[in-house]
PDB file of C-alpha atoms in Angstrom:
ATOM      1  CA  MET A   9      20.854 -14.663  -2.218  1.00 60.00           C
ATOM      2  CA  GLY A  10      17.663 -13.710  -0.389  1.00 66.00           C
ATOM      3  CA  ILE A  11      16.180 -11.551  -3.130  1.00 78.00           C
ATOM      4  CA  PHE A  12      16.297 -14.391  -5.677  1.00 76.00           C
ATOM      5  CA  ALA A  13      14.900 -16.941  -3.233  1.00 76.00           C
ATOM      6  CA  GLY A  14      12.126 -14.511  -2.306  1.00 72.00           C
ATOM      7  CA  LEU A  15      11.382 -13.819  -5.965  1.00 75.00           C
ATOM      8  CA  PHE A  16      11.040 -17.442  -7.045  1.00 77.00           C
ATOM      9  CA  ILE A  17       9.490 -18.858  -3.842  1.00 81.00           C
ATOM     10  CA  PRO A  18       6.430 -16.612  -3.255  1.00 78.00           C
ATOM     11  CA  PRO A  19       5.236 -18.381  -0.062  1.00 83.00           C
ATOM     12  CA  LEU A  20       8.642 -17.711   1.497  1.00 78.00           C
ATOM     13  CA  ALA A  21       8.430 -14.025   0.558  1.00 77.00           C
ATOM     14  CA  ALA A  22       4.900 -13.748   1.936  1.00 81.00           C
ATOM     15  CA  MET A  23       5.995 -15.366   5.204  1.00 83.00           C
ATOM     16  CA  PHE A  24       8.635 -12.696   5.843  1.00 81.00           C
ATOM     17  CA  ARG A  25       6.859  -9.626   4.409  1.00 80.00           C
ATOM     18  CA  ASP A  26       5.349  -8.567   7.729  1.00 81.00           C
ATOM     19  CA  VAL A  27       8.684  -8.637   9.548  1.00 81.00           C
ATOM     20  CA  VAL A  28      10.577  -6.387   7.127  1.00 84.00           C
ATOM     21  CA  THR A  29      10.461  -3.448   9.565  1.00 85.00           C
ATOM     22  CA  ILE A  30      11.726  -5.555  12.472  1.00 88.00           C
ATOM     23  CA  THR A  31      14.395  -7.091  10.236  1.00 88.00           C
ATOM     24  CA  VAL A  32      15.601  -3.675   9.107  1.00 88.00           C
ATOM     25  CA  ALA A  33      15.737  -2.397  12.703  1.00 88.00           C
ATOM     26  CA  GLY A  34      17.696  -5.483  13.782  1.00 88.00           C
ATOM     27  CA  LEU A  35      20.020  -5.141  10.799  1.00 85.00           C
ATOM     28  CA  MET A  36      20.670  -1.479  11.603  1.00 85.00           C
ATOM     29  CA  THR A  37      21.396  -2.362  15.237  1.00 88.00           C
ATOM     30  CA  LEU A  38      23.953  -5.041  14.364  1.00 86.00           C
ATOM     31  CA  VAL A  39      25.628  -2.898  11.700  1.00 81.00           C
ATOM     32  CA  LEU A  40      25.923   0.066  14.085  1.00 83.00           C
ATOM     33  CA  LEU A  41      27.175  -2.263  16.808  1.00 83.00           C
ATOM     34  CA  ARG A  42      30.124  -3.073  14.564  1.00 76.00           C
ATOM     35  CA  VAL A  43      30.796   0.637  14.025  1.00 74.00           C
ATOM     36  CA  ASP A  44      32.732   2.450  16.731  1.00 71.00           C
ATOM     37  CA  LEU A  45      31.316   5.991  16.526  1.00 68.00           C
ATOM     38  CA  ALA A  46      34.388   7.363  18.300  1.00 69.00           C
ATOM     39  CA  GLN A  47      36.498   5.795  15.562  1.00 64.00           C
ATOM     40  CA  VAL A  48      34.247   7.327  12.917  1.00 69.00           C
ATOM     41  CA  VAL A  49      34.777  10.769  14.453  1.00 70.00           C
ATOM     42  CA  GLY A  50      38.502  10.055  14.384  1.00 68.00           C
ATOM     43  CA  TYR A  51      38.248   9.366  10.676  1.00 64.00           C
ATOM     44  CA  LEU A  52      37.011  12.909  10.049  1.00 67.00           C
ATOM     45  CA  ARG A  53      40.444  13.997   8.889  1.00 69.00           C
ATOM     46  CA  ARG A  54      38.855  15.264   5.688  1.00 72.00           C
ATOM     47  CA  PRO A  55      35.803  17.120   7.015  1.00 84.00           C
ATOM     48  CA  VAL A  56      35.397  19.232   3.891  1.00 86.00           C
ATOM     49  CA  LEU A  57      35.218  16.177   1.639  1.00 87.00           C
ATOM     50  CA  VAL A  58      32.889  14.350   4.021  1.00 89.00           C
ATOM     51  CA  GLY A  59      30.641  17.419   4.203  1.00 92.00           C
ATOM     52  CA  ALA A  60      30.692  17.884   0.443  1.00 94.00           C
ATOM     53  CA  LEU A  61      29.799  14.241  -0.215  1.00 95.00           C
ATOM     54  CA  THR A  62      27.031  14.363   2.382  1.00 96.00           C
ATOM     55  CA  VAL A  63      25.480  17.512   0.917  1.00 97.00           C
ATOM     56  CA  TRP A  64      25.798  16.094  -2.580  1.00 97.00           C
ATOM     57  CA  LEU A  65      24.141  12.780  -1.700  1.00 97.00           C
ATOM     58  CA  LEU A  66      21.335  14.085   0.502  1.00 97.00           C
ATOM     59  CA  LEU A  67      20.501  17.450  -1.071  1.00 96.00           C
ATOM     60  CA  ILE A  68      21.990  18.067  -4.508  1.00 96.00           C
ATOM     61  CA  MET A  69      21.516  14.605  -6.035  1.00 96.00           C
ATOM     62  CA  PRO A  70      17.772  14.434  -5.269  1.00 95.00           C
ATOM     63  CA  VAL A  71      17.203  17.805  -6.955  1.00 94.00           C
ATOM     64  CA  LEU A  72      19.290  16.783  -9.976  1.00 95.00           C
ATOM     65  CA  THR A  73      17.435  13.472 -10.203  1.00 95.00           C
ATOM     66  CA  TYR A  74      14.124  15.304 -10.021  1.00 93.00           C
ATOM     67  CA  GLY A  75      15.195  17.519 -12.924  1.00 93.00           C
ATOM     68  CA  VAL A  76      16.267  14.525 -15.013  1.00 94.00           C
ATOM     69  CA  ALA A  77      13.044  12.651 -14.245  1.00 93.00           C
ATOM     70  CA  MET A  78      10.876  15.612 -15.236  1.00 91.00           C
ATOM     71  CA  ALA A  79      12.904  16.232 -18.395  1.00 93.00           C
ATOM     72  CA  ALA A  80      12.492  12.567 -19.341  1.00 92.00           C
ATOM     73  CA  GLY A  81       8.735  12.697 -18.747  1.00 90.00           C
ATOM     74  CA  LEU A  82       8.884  10.376 -15.733  1.00 87.00           C
ATOM     75  CA  ASP A  83       6.197  12.163 -13.738  1.00 81.00           C
ATOM     76  CA  GLY A  84       4.317   9.034 -12.609  1.00 85.00           C
ATOM     77  CA  PRO A  85       4.977   6.543  -9.789  1.00 88.00           C
ATOM     78  CA  LEU A  86       8.243   5.305 -11.296  1.00 90.00           C
ATOM     79  CA  GLY A  87       9.579   8.832 -11.601  1.00 91.00           C
ATOM     80  CA  ALA A  88       8.538   9.591  -8.028  1.00 91.00           C
ATOM     81  CA  ALA A  89      10.201   6.393  -6.822  1.00 93.00           C
ATOM     82  CA  LEU A  90      13.413   7.251  -8.678  1.00 95.00           C
ATOM     83  CA  VAL A  91      13.521  10.684  -7.036  1.00 94.00           C
ATOM     84  CA  ILE A  92      12.809   9.265  -3.573  1.00 94.00           C
ATOM     85  CA  SER A  93      15.576   6.705  -4.036  1.00 95.00           C
ATOM     86  CA  ALA A  94      17.966   9.612  -4.616  1.00 96.00           C
ATOM     87  CA  THR A  95      17.015  11.094  -1.227  1.00 95.00           C
ATOM     88  CA  GLY A  96      18.101   7.947   0.620  1.00 94.00           C
ATOM     89  CA  CYS A  97      21.220   7.571   2.731  1.00 93.00           C
ATOM     90  CA  ALA A  98      24.184   5.555   1.506  1.00 93.00           C
ATOM     91  CA  ALA A  99      23.674   1.821   1.985  1.00 89.00           C
ATOM     92  CA  THR A 100      25.133   0.471   5.210  1.00 82.00           C
ATOM     93  CA  SER A 101      26.938  -2.126   3.096  1.00 80.00           C
ATOM     94  CA  SER A 102      28.839   0.628   1.235  1.00 82.00           C
ATOM     95  CA  PRO A 103      32.124   0.321   3.198  1.00 80.00           C
ATOM     96  CA  ALA A 104      32.229  -3.434   2.571  1.00 79.00           C
ATOM     97  CA  PHE A 105      31.409  -2.933  -1.111  1.00 83.00           C
ATOM     98  CA  ALA A 106      34.101  -0.242  -1.423  1.00 84.00           C
ATOM     99  CA  ARG A 107      36.765  -2.474   0.094  1.00 80.00           C
ATOM    100  CA  MET A 108      35.576  -5.375  -2.092  1.00 81.00           C
ATOM    101  CA  VAL A 109      36.349  -3.418  -5.267  1.00 85.00           C
ATOM    102  CA  GLY A 110      39.516  -1.742  -3.972  1.00 84.00           C
ATOM    103  CA  LEU A 111      38.125   1.731  -3.230  1.00 85.00           C
ATOM    104  CA  ASP A 112      38.278   4.030  -0.184  1.00 77.00           C
ATOM    105  CA  GLY A 113      36.532   2.089   2.594  1.00 75.00           C
ATOM    106  CA  GLU A 114      37.322   4.707   5.253  1.00 78.00           C
ATOM    107  CA  ILE A 115      35.537   7.619   3.587  1.00 83.00           C
ATOM    108  CA  SER A 116      32.707   5.242   2.634  1.00 85.00           C
ATOM    109  CA  LEU A 117      32.223   4.268   6.286  1.00 82.00           C
ATOM    110  CA  VAL A 118      32.122   7.861   7.494  1.00 86.00           C
ATOM    111  CA  VAL A 119      29.727   9.079   4.798  1.00 90.00           C
ATOM    112  CA  ALA A 120      27.458   6.028   5.191  1.00 88.00           C
ATOM    113  CA  VAL A 121      27.135   6.660   8.949  1.00 87.00           C
ATOM    114  CA  VAL A 122      26.686  10.439   8.621  1.00 90.00           C
ATOM    115  CA  THR A 123      24.063  10.199   5.867  1.00 94.00           C
ATOM    116  CA  THR A 124      22.185   7.509   7.804  1.00 92.00           C
ATOM    117  CA  LEU A 125      21.979   9.744  10.864  1.00 91.00           C
ATOM    118  CA  LEU A 126      20.868  12.764   8.810  1.00 94.00           C
ATOM    119  CA  VAL A 127      18.398  11.177   6.386  1.00 94.00           C
ATOM    120  CA  PRO A 128      15.362  11.456   8.735  1.00 94.00           C
ATOM    121  CA  PHE A 129      15.773  15.241   8.569  1.00 94.00           C
ATOM    122  CA  THR A 130      16.617  15.687   4.869  1.00 94.00           C
ATOM    123  CA  ALA A 131      14.602  13.102   2.912  1.00 92.00           C
ATOM    124  CA  PRO A 132      11.032  13.856   4.085  1.00 91.00           C
ATOM    125  CA  PRO A 133      11.133  17.613   3.300  1.00 90.00           C
ATOM    126  CA  LEU A 134      12.562  16.882  -0.149  1.00 89.00           C
ATOM    127  CA  ALA A 135      10.194  14.039  -1.039  1.00 85.00           C
ATOM    128  CA  LEU A 136       7.006  15.473   0.458  1.00 83.00           C
ATOM    129  CA  GLY A 137       7.668  19.199   0.601  1.00 75.00           C
ATOM    130  CA  LEU A 138       9.831  20.413  -2.241  1.00 65.00           C
ATOM    131  CA  MET A 139       8.779  17.731  -4.714  1.00 68.00           C
ATOM    132  CA  GLY A 140       5.227  17.173  -3.538  1.00 73.00           C
ATOM    133  CA  ILE A 141       5.285  13.385  -3.866  1.00 76.00           C
ATOM    134  CA  ASP A 142       2.266  11.704  -2.283  1.00 78.00           C
ATOM    135  CA  LEU A 143       3.406   8.852  -0.032  1.00 83.00           C
ATOM    136  CA  ALA A 144       0.178   8.584   2.001  1.00 83.00           C
ATOM    137  CA  ILE A 145       1.986   9.928   5.068  1.00 85.00           C
ATOM    138  CA  SER A 146       2.561  13.395   6.522  1.00 86.00           C
ATOM    139  CA  LEU A 147       5.922  15.149   6.594  1.00 84.00           C
ATOM    140  CA  GLY A 148       6.123  14.879  10.372  1.00 88.00           C
ATOM    141  CA  GLY A 149       4.987  11.266  10.315  1.00 91.00           C
ATOM    142  CA  LEU A 150       7.672  10.232   7.829  1.00 90.00           C
ATOM    143  CA  MET A 151      10.367  12.111   9.745  1.00 91.00           C
ATOM    144  CA  ALA A 152       9.286  10.465  13.001  1.00 92.00           C
ATOM    145  CA  ARG A 153       9.256   6.963  11.509  1.00 91.00           C
ATOM    146  CA  LEU A 154      12.667   7.382   9.906  1.00 92.00           C
ATOM    147  CA  ALA A 155      14.085   8.854  13.117  1.00 91.00           C
ATOM    148  CA  LEU A 156      12.726   5.886  15.074  1.00 90.00           C
ATOM    149  CA  VAL A 157      14.108   3.237  12.702  1.00 90.00           C
ATOM    150  CA  VAL A 158      17.517   4.966  12.696  1.00 90.00           C
ATOM    151  CA  GLY A 159      17.590   6.336  16.242  1.00 91.00           C
ATOM    152  CA  LEU A 160      16.438   3.284  18.183  1.00 92.00           C
ATOM    153  CA  PRO A 161      19.086   0.939  16.722  1.00 91.00           C
ATOM    154  CA  LEU A 162      21.701   3.644  17.312  1.00 88.00           C
ATOM    155  CA  LEU A 163      20.652   3.955  20.956  1.00 92.00           C
ATOM    156  CA  ILE A 164      20.601   0.179  21.470  1.00 92.00           C
ATOM    157  CA  SER A 165      24.034  -0.230  19.876  1.00 89.00           C
ATOM    158  CA  ILE A 166      25.487   2.525  22.092  1.00 88.00           C
ATOM    159  CA  VAL A 167      24.017   0.941  25.246  1.00 92.00           C
ATOM    160  CA  ILE A 168      25.394  -2.483  24.302  1.00 91.00           C
ATOM    161  CA  ARG A 169      28.810  -0.962  23.673  1.00 87.00           C
ATOM    162  CA  ARG A 170      28.740   0.748  27.080  1.00 87.00           C
ATOM    163  CA  LEU A 171      27.747  -2.453  28.888  1.00 89.00           C
ATOM    164  CA  THR A 172      30.046  -4.845  27.037  1.00 88.00           C
ATOM    165  CA  ALA A 173      33.813  -5.050  27.257  1.00 86.00           C
ATOM    166  CA  GLU A 174      35.686  -4.216  24.063  1.00 83.00           C
ATOM    167  CA  SER A 175      37.420  -7.606  24.118  1.00 87.00           C
ATOM    168  CA  THR A 176      34.027  -9.332  24.258  1.00 90.00           C
ATOM    169  CA  LEU A 177      32.728  -7.282  21.348  1.00 85.00           C
ATOM    170  CA  ARG A 178      35.792  -8.226  19.306  1.00 84.00           C
ATOM    171  CA  ARG A 179      35.343 -11.888  20.152  1.00 89.00           C
ATOM    172  CA  LEU A 180      31.665 -11.762  19.187  1.00 86.00           C
ATOM    173  CA  GLY A 181      32.373  -9.805  16.004  1.00 83.00           C
ATOM    174  CA  PRO A 182      32.164 -12.800  13.618  1.00 84.00           C
ATOM    175  CA  ALA A 183      28.862 -13.859  15.196  1.00 87.00           C
ATOM    176  CA  VAL A 184      27.479 -10.336  14.767  1.00 84.00           C
ATOM    177  CA  ASP A 185      28.606 -10.319  11.129  1.00 80.00           C
ATOM    178  CA  GLY A 186      26.926 -13.686  10.652  1.00 82.00           C
ATOM    179  CA  GLY A 187      23.734 -12.252  12.132  1.00 84.00           C
ATOM    180  CA  VAL A 188      23.926  -9.368   9.655  1.00 80.00           C
ATOM    181  CA  VAL A 189      24.189 -11.829   6.768  1.00 76.00           C
ATOM    182  CA  TRP A 190      21.161 -13.790   7.960  1.00 82.00           C
ATOM    183  CA  LEU A 191      19.084 -10.647   8.460  1.00 84.00           C
ATOM    184  CA  VAL A 192      19.993  -9.472   4.950  1.00 80.00           C
ATOM    185  CA  VAL A 193      18.775 -12.834   3.629  1.00 81.00           C
ATOM    186  CA  LEU A 194      15.506 -12.582   5.580  1.00 83.00           C
ATOM    187  CA  TYR A 195      15.064  -8.998   4.386  1.00 83.00           C
ATOM    188  CA  GLY A 196      15.591 -10.189   0.810  1.00 82.00           C
ATOM    189  CA  PHE A 197      12.827 -12.763   1.282  1.00 83.00           C
ATOM    190  CA  GLY A 198      10.324 -10.184   2.555  1.00 82.00           C
ATOM    191  CA  VAL A 199      10.877  -7.392   0.038  1.00 83.00           C
ATOM    192  CA  MET A 200      10.205  -9.730  -2.879  1.00 84.00           C
ATOM    193  CA  ASP A 201       6.628 -10.427  -1.733  1.00 82.00           C
ATOM    194  CA  GLY A 202       4.289 -10.021  -4.704  1.00 81.00           C
ATOM    195  CA  MET A 203       7.120  -9.445  -7.187  1.00 84.00           C
ATOM    196  CA  LEU A 204       6.738 -12.715  -9.124  1.00 82.00           C
ATOM    197  CA  ALA A 205       2.974 -12.233  -9.464  1.00 84.00           C
ATOM    198  CA  ARG A 206       3.558  -8.696 -10.720  1.00 85.00           C
ATOM    199  CA  LEU A 207       6.221  -9.937 -13.122  1.00 84.00           C
ATOM    200  CA  LEU A 208       3.856 -12.536 -14.591  1.00 86.00           C
ATOM    201  CA  ALA A 209       0.943 -10.097 -14.779  1.00 88.00           C
ATOM    202  CA  GLU A 210       2.881  -7.051 -16.065  1.00 89.00           C
ATOM    203  CA  PRO A 211       6.287  -8.179 -17.330  1.00 92.00           C
ATOM    204  CA  ALA A 212       6.891  -4.962 -19.276  1.00 92.00           C
ATOM    205  CA  TRP A 213       6.291  -2.803 -16.187  1.00 91.00           C
ATOM    206  CA  VAL A 214       8.547  -4.886 -13.934  1.00 91.00           C
ATOM    207  CA  LEU A 215      11.346  -5.145 -16.492  1.00 94.00           C
ATOM    208  CA  GLY A 216      11.049  -1.422 -17.178  1.00 94.00           C
ATOM    209  CA  GLY A 217      11.229  -0.693 -13.462  1.00 94.00           C
ATOM    210  CA  LEU A 218      14.263  -2.965 -13.137  1.00 95.00           C
ATOM    211  CA  ALA A 219      15.973  -1.204 -16.045  1.00 96.00           C
ATOM    212  CA  LEU A 220      15.233   2.158 -14.409  1.00 96.00           C
ATOM    213  CA  ALA A 221      16.626   0.910 -11.080  1.00 96.00           C
ATOM    214  CA  PHE A 222      19.905  -0.050 -12.766  1.00 96.00           C
ATOM    215  CA  ALA A 223      19.954   3.196 -14.781  1.00 96.00           C
ATOM    216  CA  GLY A 224      19.366   5.247 -11.637  1.00 96.00           C
ATOM    217  CA  ASN A 225      22.104   3.400  -9.770  1.00 96.00           C
ATOM    218  CA  VAL A 226      24.649   3.807 -12.564  1.00 95.00           C
ATOM    219  CA  GLY A 227      23.568   7.369 -13.378  1.00 96.00           C
ATOM    220  CA  MET A 228      24.005   8.617  -9.801  1.00 97.00           C
ATOM    221  CA  ASN A 229      27.279   6.718  -9.600  1.00 96.00           C
ATOM    222  CA  VAL A 230      28.717   8.290 -12.758  1.00 96.00           C
ATOM    223  CA  ALA A 231      27.444  11.820 -11.999  1.00 97.00           C
ATOM    224  CA  THR A 232      29.002  11.747  -8.526  1.00 97.00           C
ATOM    225  CA  ALA A 233      32.290  10.294  -9.723  1.00 95.00           C
ATOM    226  CA  LEU A 234      32.597  13.038 -12.333  1.00 96.00           C
ATOM    227  CA  ALA A 235      31.654  15.776  -9.847  1.00 96.00           C
ATOM    228  CA  PHE A 236      34.311  14.666  -7.339  1.00 95.00           C
ATOM    229  CA  LEU A 237      37.041  13.790  -9.826  1.00 94.00           C
ATOM    230  CA  PRO A 238      39.105  16.864  -8.792  1.00 93.00           C
ATOM    231  CA  ALA A 239      39.419  15.296  -5.307  1.00 88.00           C
ATOM    232  CA  GLY A 240      41.200  12.263  -6.754  1.00 88.00           C
ATOM    233  CA  ARG A 241      40.097   9.300  -8.797  1.00 89.00           C
ATOM    234  CA  ARG A 242      39.943   6.783  -5.927  1.00 87.00           C
ATOM    235  CA  LEU A 243      37.768   9.028  -3.762  1.00 88.00           C
ATOM    236  CA  ALA A 244      35.596  10.009  -6.730  1.00 92.00           C
ATOM    237  CA  LEU A 245      34.923   6.355  -7.554  1.00 93.00           C
ATOM    238  CA  ALA A 246      34.107   5.617  -3.891  1.00 91.00           C
ATOM    239  CA  GLY A 247      31.728   8.582  -3.855  1.00 94.00           C
ATOM    240  CA  GLY A 248      30.043   7.265  -6.991  1.00 95.00           C
ATOM    241  CA  LEU A 249      29.522   3.864  -5.385  1.00 93.00           C
ATOM    242  CA  LEU A 250      27.997   5.580  -2.330  1.00 94.00           C
ATOM    243  CA  ALA A 251      25.643   7.644  -4.491  1.00 95.00           C
ATOM    244  CA  GLY A 252      24.451   4.737  -6.599  1.00 95.00           C
ATOM    245  CA  ASN A 253      23.828   2.320  -3.737  1.00 93.00           C
ATOM    246  CA  ARG A 254      21.163   3.850  -1.483  1.00 94.00           C
ATOM    247  CA  ASN A 255      19.458   2.291   1.526  1.00 91.00           C
ATOM    248  CA  MET A 256      15.920   1.561   0.335  1.00 91.00           C
ATOM    249  CA  ALA A 257      15.365  -0.760   3.300  1.00 88.00           C
ATOM    250  CA  LEU A 258      14.547   2.251   5.482  1.00 89.00           C
ATOM    251  CA  TYR A 259      11.754   3.386   3.159  1.00 91.00           C
ATOM    252  CA  LEU A 260      10.333  -0.112   2.818  1.00 88.00           C
ATOM    253  CA  ALA A 261      10.315  -0.314   6.617  1.00 88.00           C
ATOM    254  CA  VAL A 262       8.596   3.006   7.343  1.00 90.00           C
ATOM    255  CA  LEU A 263       6.260   3.777   4.433  1.00 89.00           C
ATOM    256  CA  PRO A 264       2.596   2.897   5.086  1.00 88.00           C
ATOM    257  CA  ALA A 265       0.751   0.172   3.193  1.00 81.00           C
ATOM    258  CA  ALA A 266      -1.369   2.904   1.560  1.00 86.00           C
ATOM    259  CA  THR A 267       1.688   4.135  -0.376  1.00 87.00           C
ATOM    260  CA  ASP A 268       1.376   3.523  -4.125  1.00 88.00           C
ATOM    261  CA  GLU A 269       2.242  -0.149  -4.641  1.00 88.00           C
ATOM    262  CA  ARG A 270       4.359   0.684  -7.677  1.00 90.00           C
ATOM    263  CA  ILE A 271       6.638   2.921  -5.616  1.00 91.00           C
ATOM    264  CA  LEU A 272       7.187   0.165  -3.064  1.00 89.00           C
ATOM    265  CA  LEU A 273       7.822  -2.378  -5.825  1.00 91.00           C
ATOM    266  CA  TYR A 274      10.414  -0.080  -7.375  1.00 93.00           C
ATOM    267  CA  PHE A 275      12.255   0.110  -4.038  1.00 92.00           C
ATOM    268  CA  ALA A 276      12.257  -3.702  -3.982  1.00 91.00           C
ATOM    269  CA  LEU A 277      13.665  -3.756  -7.535  1.00 93.00           C
ATOM    270  CA  CYS A 278      16.465  -1.438  -6.371  1.00 93.00           C
ATOM    271  CA  GLN A 279      17.833  -4.356  -4.358  1.00 91.00           C
ATOM    272  CA  PHE A 280      19.070  -5.997  -7.553  1.00 92.00           C
ATOM    273  CA  PRO A 281      21.516  -3.265  -8.619  1.00 92.00           C
ATOM    274  CA  LEU A 282      22.443  -2.703  -4.950  1.00 89.00           C
ATOM    275  CA  PHE A 283      23.687  -6.260  -4.475  1.00 85.00           C
ATOM    276  CA  LEU A 284      24.895  -6.906  -8.027  1.00 88.00           C
ATOM    277  CA  SER A 285      26.630  -3.630  -8.939  1.00 84.00           C
ATOM    278  CA  PRO A 286      29.829  -4.243  -6.925  1.00 80.00           C
ATOM    279  CA  PHE A 287      30.358  -7.519  -8.813  1.00 85.00           C
ATOM    280  CA  LEU A 288      29.346  -6.110 -12.190  1.00 88.00           C
ATOM    281  CA  LEU A 289      31.487  -2.981 -11.799  1.00 87.00           C
ATOM    282  CA  ARG A 290      34.551  -4.624 -10.249  1.00 88.00           C
ATOM    283  CA  PRO A 291      36.392  -5.021 -13.619  1.00 89.00           C
ATOM    284  CA  ILE A 292      35.690  -1.364 -14.444  1.00 89.00           C
ATOM    285  CA  TYR A 293      36.986  -0.197 -11.058  1.00 88.00           C
ATOM    286  CA  ALA A 294      40.089  -2.341 -11.510  1.00 86.00           C
ATOM    287  CA  ARG A 295      40.894  -0.409 -14.683  1.00 87.00           C
ATOM    288  CA  LEU A 296      39.913   3.061 -13.477  1.00 84.00           C
ATOM    289  CA  ARG A 297      41.264   3.247  -9.928  1.00 77.00           C
ATOM    290  CA  PRO A 298      44.850   4.448  -9.503  1.00 72.00           C
ATOM    291  CA  GLY A 299      47.480   1.797  -8.918  1.00 59.00           C
TER     292      GLY A 299
END
């Protein structure tokens, strides 16, 4: 896995650190290329649930997380990073993770796409406006960068779909999926730059940040699952997985180098629960999901 290779081979991580933004843009393009937006619209058979999950993930959860962080006394960089992580869109890998653990992959796909398209407009006002977190970038600047990293891959994927026959896209599907895997590995290399040095210099801080990353992932997962339990256990569990696994790659790609290093390192630490939680939680989902 890229994050472990990047962690334990610092020169490899340093080599790929400067291409994280390009890697994320390429990853977004390939992922969106495999998503037929017309099909996604066709999946909107439950618009109320999709809307409710979207509002919960992008608006309500960040405010709740902010309240928890303040109540727990987390008013420093780690607290700010936790709150910002709650403003992120659902990870683009969410549908695959949901299917892997036997949950609702369809609703996961729709919500992941919708939240990705909306996050440039919701996250910056919450992080910079309502919560006043200093990210060394203006509100408009952050919105523009997020819109570019989301919008450009979307535009490229739509153009490719228009110019390429559907049969060709299907035939090239495995190659595109392979490209996604390789880009995820390269991304994992880059985001781990400086992590081993920080771990050796401040092991308590890094381990504390890692514990908080797992706690934030599980906490948002559980809170969402409980909130949506009336909609059915399988959907509630899928919603929890969406809420816990947020796309921190976008923030790592667009935030300036002047952003507090500890915030950026926390986003890198969030990759561990993102990639490990589906495997760690699979036995729990097997017991909780309806037969």
